[in-house]
């Protein structure tokens, strides 16, 4: 290939990440655009429902919420370069 990168390896690994707030707080931060057209009552109900569904998997006994992020690690070189 004359352009781009030659990928020699890709690694995907789990990175469980504790939230500094509740799942509802995470939704406020990252889902605000999705809920923007709703009134405060509807937003609260959706966040409460999401927490109820996610709690068995994502809330620890101490109340900490942990989300399943993943990280990707690539090793890639330009075709014109030699790998190290």
N, CA, C and O of each residue as an XYZ file, in Angstrom:
336
protein
N       0.857     -1.176      0.000
C       0.000      0.000      0.000
C       0.904      1.241      0.000
O       1.871      1.298      0.760
N       0.605      2.208     -0.823
C       1.460      3.390     -0.972
C       1.183      4.479      0.066
O       2.043      5.327      0.307
N       0.028      4.472      0.670
C      -0.312      5.489      1.666
C      -0.850      4.833      2.919
O      -1.154      3.641      2.932
N      -0.965      5.627      3.973
C      -1.544      5.099      5.199
C      -0.533      4.373      6.060
O       0.673      4.592      5.938
N      -1.023      3.514      6.927
C      -0.189      2.792      7.878
C      -0.342      1.293      7.692
O      -1.376      0.815      7.224
N       0.686      0.563      8.060
C       0.627     -0.889      8.091
C       0.493     -1.271      9.561
O       1.397     -1.026     10.360
N      -0.617     -1.858      9.902
C      -0.895     -2.227     11.298
C      -0.337     -3.624     11.532
O      -0.729     -4.585     10.870
N       0.582     -3.718     12.483
C       1.168     -5.028     12.788
C       0.486     -5.704     13.977
O       0.549     -6.925     14.119
N      -0.165     -4.909     14.833
C      -0.924     -5.527     15.918
C      -1.944     -4.538     16.483
O      -1.763     -3.321     16.439
N      -3.000     -5.104     17.005
C      -4.040     -4.340     17.686
C      -4.406     -5.122     18.935
O      -4.631     -6.332     18.885
N      -4.461     -4.426     20.040
C      -4.841     -5.063     21.300
C      -6.040     -4.317     21.870
O      -6.036     -3.088     21.946
N      -7.050     -5.053     22.263
C      -8.241     -4.482     22.896
C      -8.285     -5.034     24.303
O      -8.210     -6.245     24.509
N      -8.407     -4.139     25.273
C      -8.517     -4.632     26.639
C      -9.522     -3.814     27.430
O      -9.732     -2.626     27.184
N     -10.131     -4.493     28.383
C     -11.151     -3.871     29.229
C     -10.501     -2.864     30.158
O      -9.379     -3.054     30.627
N     -11.218     -1.810     30.406
C     -10.762     -0.794     31.346
C     -11.962     -0.329     32.170
O     -12.461      0.778     31.963
N     -12.432     -1.167     33.107
C     -13.559     -0.751     33.950
C     -13.209      0.572     34.643
O     -12.147      0.704     35.250
N     -14.109      1.536     34.543
C     -13.821      2.881     35.039
C     -14.870      3.327     36.043
O     -16.040      3.474     35.690
N     -14.467      3.545     37.290
C     -15.405      4.067     38.287
C     -15.828      5.493     37.917
O     -15.007      6.299     37.482
N     -17.095      5.787     38.092
C     -17.602      7.133     37.821
C     -17.467      7.992     39.073
O     -17.617      7.498     40.191
N     -17.182      9.281     38.884
C     -17.108     10.170     40.050
C     -18.488     10.539     40.584
O     -18.601     11.187     41.624
N     -19.521     10.135     39.882
C     -20.899     10.454     40.238
C     -21.769      9.240     39.949
O     -21.250      8.157     39.676
N     -23.048      9.404     40.004
C     -23.969      8.310     39.679
C     -24.069      8.152     38.156
O     -23.533      8.961     37.398
N     -24.762      7.101     37.731
C     -25.013      6.928     36.300
C     -25.846      8.097     35.775
O     -25.661      8.544     34.643
N     -26.757      8.583     36.604
C     -27.550      9.755     36.211
C     -26.676     10.965     35.932
O     -26.948     11.722     34.999
N     -25.632     11.160     36.723
C     -24.686     12.246     36.484
C     -23.927     12.055     35.191
O     -23.669     13.023     34.475
N     -23.561     10.812     34.877
C     -22.882     10.503     33.625
C     -23.811     10.817     32.446
O     -23.380     11.373     31.436
N     -25.085     10.456     32.589
C     -26.067     10.758     31.531
C     -26.203     12.265     31.357
O     -26.307     12.746     30.229
N     -26.205     13.019     32.454
C     -26.261     14.485     32.356
C     -25.094     15.021     31.537
O     -25.259     15.945     30.740
N     -23.916     14.440     31.735
C     -22.721     14.914     31.043
C     -22.679     14.491     29.586
O     -22.426     15.323     28.714
N     -22.919     13.224     29.301
C     -22.714     12.703     27.953
C     -23.996     12.493     27.145
O     -23.929     12.313     25.929
N     -25.146     12.513     27.789
C     -26.395     12.290     27.074
C     -27.275     13.509     26.991
O     -28.430     13.429     26.572
N     -26.724     14.647     27.396
C     -27.512     15.875     27.448
C     -28.177     16.189     26.110
O     -29.348     16.569     26.078
N     -27.461     16.036     25.031
C     -28.031     16.331     23.713
C     -29.194     15.424     23.345
O     -30.108     15.833     22.628
N     -29.158     14.196     23.836
C     -30.231     13.248     23.534
C     -31.509     13.544     24.309
O     -32.609     13.217     23.865
N     -31.349     14.166     25.472
C     -32.513     14.437     26.322
C     -32.931     15.909     26.306
O     -33.837     16.305     27.040
N     -32.284     16.708     25.483
C     -32.484     18.159     25.492
C     -33.932     18.583     25.274
O     -34.358     19.599     25.822
N     -34.683     17.846     24.503
C     -36.058     18.234     24.198
C     -37.077     17.828     25.245
O     -38.269     18.085     25.079
N     -36.631     17.205     26.311
C     -37.553     16.712     27.334
C     -37.594     17.642     28.539
O     -36.627     18.345     28.830
N     -38.725     17.634     29.232
C     -38.804     18.445     30.448
C     -38.067     17.727     31.588
O     -37.710     16.555     31.468
N     -37.853     18.433     32.671
C     -37.064     17.919     33.794
C     -37.638     16.624     34.358
O     -36.885     15.728     34.739
N     -38.950     16.518     34.414
C     -39.584     15.321     34.958
C     -39.288     14.101     34.083
O     -38.944     13.037     34.597
N     -39.420     14.253     32.780
C     -39.153     13.144     31.858
C     -37.677     12.748     31.905
O     -37.349     11.562     31.870
N     -36.787     13.742     31.984
C     -35.354     13.459     32.077
C     -35.051     12.657     33.343
O     -34.302     11.681     33.297
N     -35.624     13.063     34.457
C     -35.408     12.354     35.722
C     -35.915     10.924     35.655
O     -35.269     10.005     36.159
N     -37.067     10.738     35.036
C     -37.638      9.396     34.919
C     -36.750      8.497     34.061
O     -36.529      7.335     34.403
N     -36.246      9.022     32.962
C     -35.374      8.240     32.082
C     -34.085      7.866     32.817
O     -33.627      6.728     32.722
N     -33.500      8.815     33.544
C     -32.271      8.527     34.285
C     -32.525      7.480     35.372
O     -31.702      6.586     35.569
N     -33.633      7.581     36.064
C     -33.968      6.601     37.109
C     -34.173      5.213     36.498
O     -33.721      4.215     37.058
N     -34.852      5.151     35.353
C     -35.058      3.865     34.678
C     -33.720      3.268     34.229
O     -33.489      2.069     34.385
N     -32.846      4.104     33.675
C     -31.534      3.628     33.228
C     -30.737      3.087     34.408
O     -30.099      2.040     34.299
N     -30.769      3.792     35.534
C     -30.055      3.325     36.725
C     -30.620      2.003     37.227
O     -29.864      1.123     37.638
N     -31.934      1.857     37.198
C     -32.560      0.614     37.659
C     -32.145     -0.573     36.789
O     -31.888     -1.663     37.300
N     -32.083     -0.360     35.493
C     -31.704     -1.436     34.570
C     -30.219     -1.766     34.704
O     -29.846     -2.939     34.686
N     -29.370     -0.751     34.838
C     -27.917     -0.945     34.845
C     -27.345     -1.343     36.209
O     -26.255     -1.910     36.278
N     -28.061     -1.055     37.279
C     -27.525     -1.264     38.628
C     -27.026     -2.685     38.899
O     -25.953     -2.834     39.484
N     -27.745     -3.727     38.507
C     -27.254     -5.072     38.832
C     -25.874     -5.394     38.247
O     -25.159     -6.238     38.788
N     -25.502     -4.747     37.176
C     -24.222     -5.020     36.524
C     -23.181     -3.943     36.832
O     -22.001     -4.253     36.995
N     -23.606     -2.689     36.912
C     -22.657     -1.576     36.937
C     -22.543     -0.821     38.264
O     -21.730      0.096     38.380
N     -23.342     -1.192     39.263
C     -23.201     -0.524     40.560
C     -22.665     -1.523     41.579
O     -23.240     -2.591     41.790
N     -21.560     -1.155     42.201
C     -20.952     -2.007     43.219
C     -21.744     -1.920     44.518
O     -22.586     -1.037     44.685
N     -21.472     -2.830     45.421
C     -22.177     -2.844     46.708
C     -21.973     -1.567     47.498
O     -22.843     -1.171     48.273
N     -20.812     -0.908     47.307
C     -20.551      0.337     48.038
C     -21.219      1.549     47.381
O     -21.060      2.675     47.853
N     -21.967      1.323     46.289
C     -22.680      2.395     45.603
C     -21.932      3.012     44.439
O     -22.498      3.831     43.715
N     -20.668      2.641     44.236
C     -19.877      3.169     43.125
C     -20.370      2.597     41.804
O     -20.605      1.395     41.680
N     -20.522      3.471     40.826
C     -20.879      3.048     39.480
C     -19.601      2.832     38.685
O     -18.684      3.651     38.741
N     -19.540      1.715     37.936
C     -18.371      1.386     37.122
C     -18.850      1.050     35.713
O     -19.679      0.160     35.524
N     -18.316      1.776     34.723
C     -18.699      1.528     33.331
C     -17.619      0.741     32.607
O     -16.443      0.802     32.965
N     -18.033      0.004     31.586
C     -17.146     -0.881     30.828
C     -16.544     -0.168     29.625
O     -16.995     -0.346     28.494
N     -15.525      0.637     29.880
C     -14.802      1.233     28.773
C     -13.820      0.194     28.241
O     -13.456     -0.746     28.948
N     -13.392      0.370     26.990
C     -12.331     -0.459     26.432
C     -11.245      0.455     25.889
O     -11.505      1.601     25.522
N     -10.052     -0.054     25.844
C      -8.918      0.692     25.300
C      -8.348     -0.116     24.143
O      -8.288     -1.344     24.193
N      -7.934      0.591     23.107
C      -7.290     -0.039     21.963
C      -5.841      0.411     21.910
O      -5.548      1.593     22.088
N      -4.943     -0.514     21.668
C      -3.519     -0.199     21.519
C      -3.069     -0.749     20.171
O      -3.200     -1.941     19.895
N      -2.534      0.145     19.335
C      -2.094     -0.219     17.995
C      -0.578     -0.124     17.891
O       0.051      0.703     18.550
N      -0.005     -0.975     17.058
C       1.363     -0.805     16.600
C       1.261     -0.711     15.087
O       0.822     -1.647     14.419
N       1.674      0.433     14.559
C       1.549      0.662     13.125
C       2.753      1.452     12.620
O       3.324      2.263     13.349
N       3.125      1.212     11.388
C       4.227      1.936     10.759
C       3.790      2.418      9.384
O       2.879      1.859      8.773
N       4.452      3.461      8.911
C       4.237      3.890      7.535
C       4.926      2.858      6.638
O       5.988      2.350      7.000
N       4.358      2.543      5.500
C       4.980      1.545      4.638
C       6.430      1.858      4.273
O       7.218      0.939      4.050
N       6.788      3.123      4.210
C       8.154      3.494      3.843
C       9.130      3.384      5.005
O      10.335      3.545      4.811
N       8.637      3.112      6.209
C       9.496      3.008      7.390
C       9.673      1.544      7.775
O       8.788      0.722      7.539
N      10.791      1.232      8.354
C      11.022     -0.126      8.866
C      10.524     -0.212     10.289
O      10.684      0.743     11.048
N       9.922     -1.331     10.680
C       9.523     -1.487     12.080
C      10.749     -1.482     12.982
O      11.827     -1.908     12.567
N      10.593     -1.009     14.202
C      11.718     -0.959     15.139
C      12.047     -2.305     15.677
O      12.970     -2.440     16.480
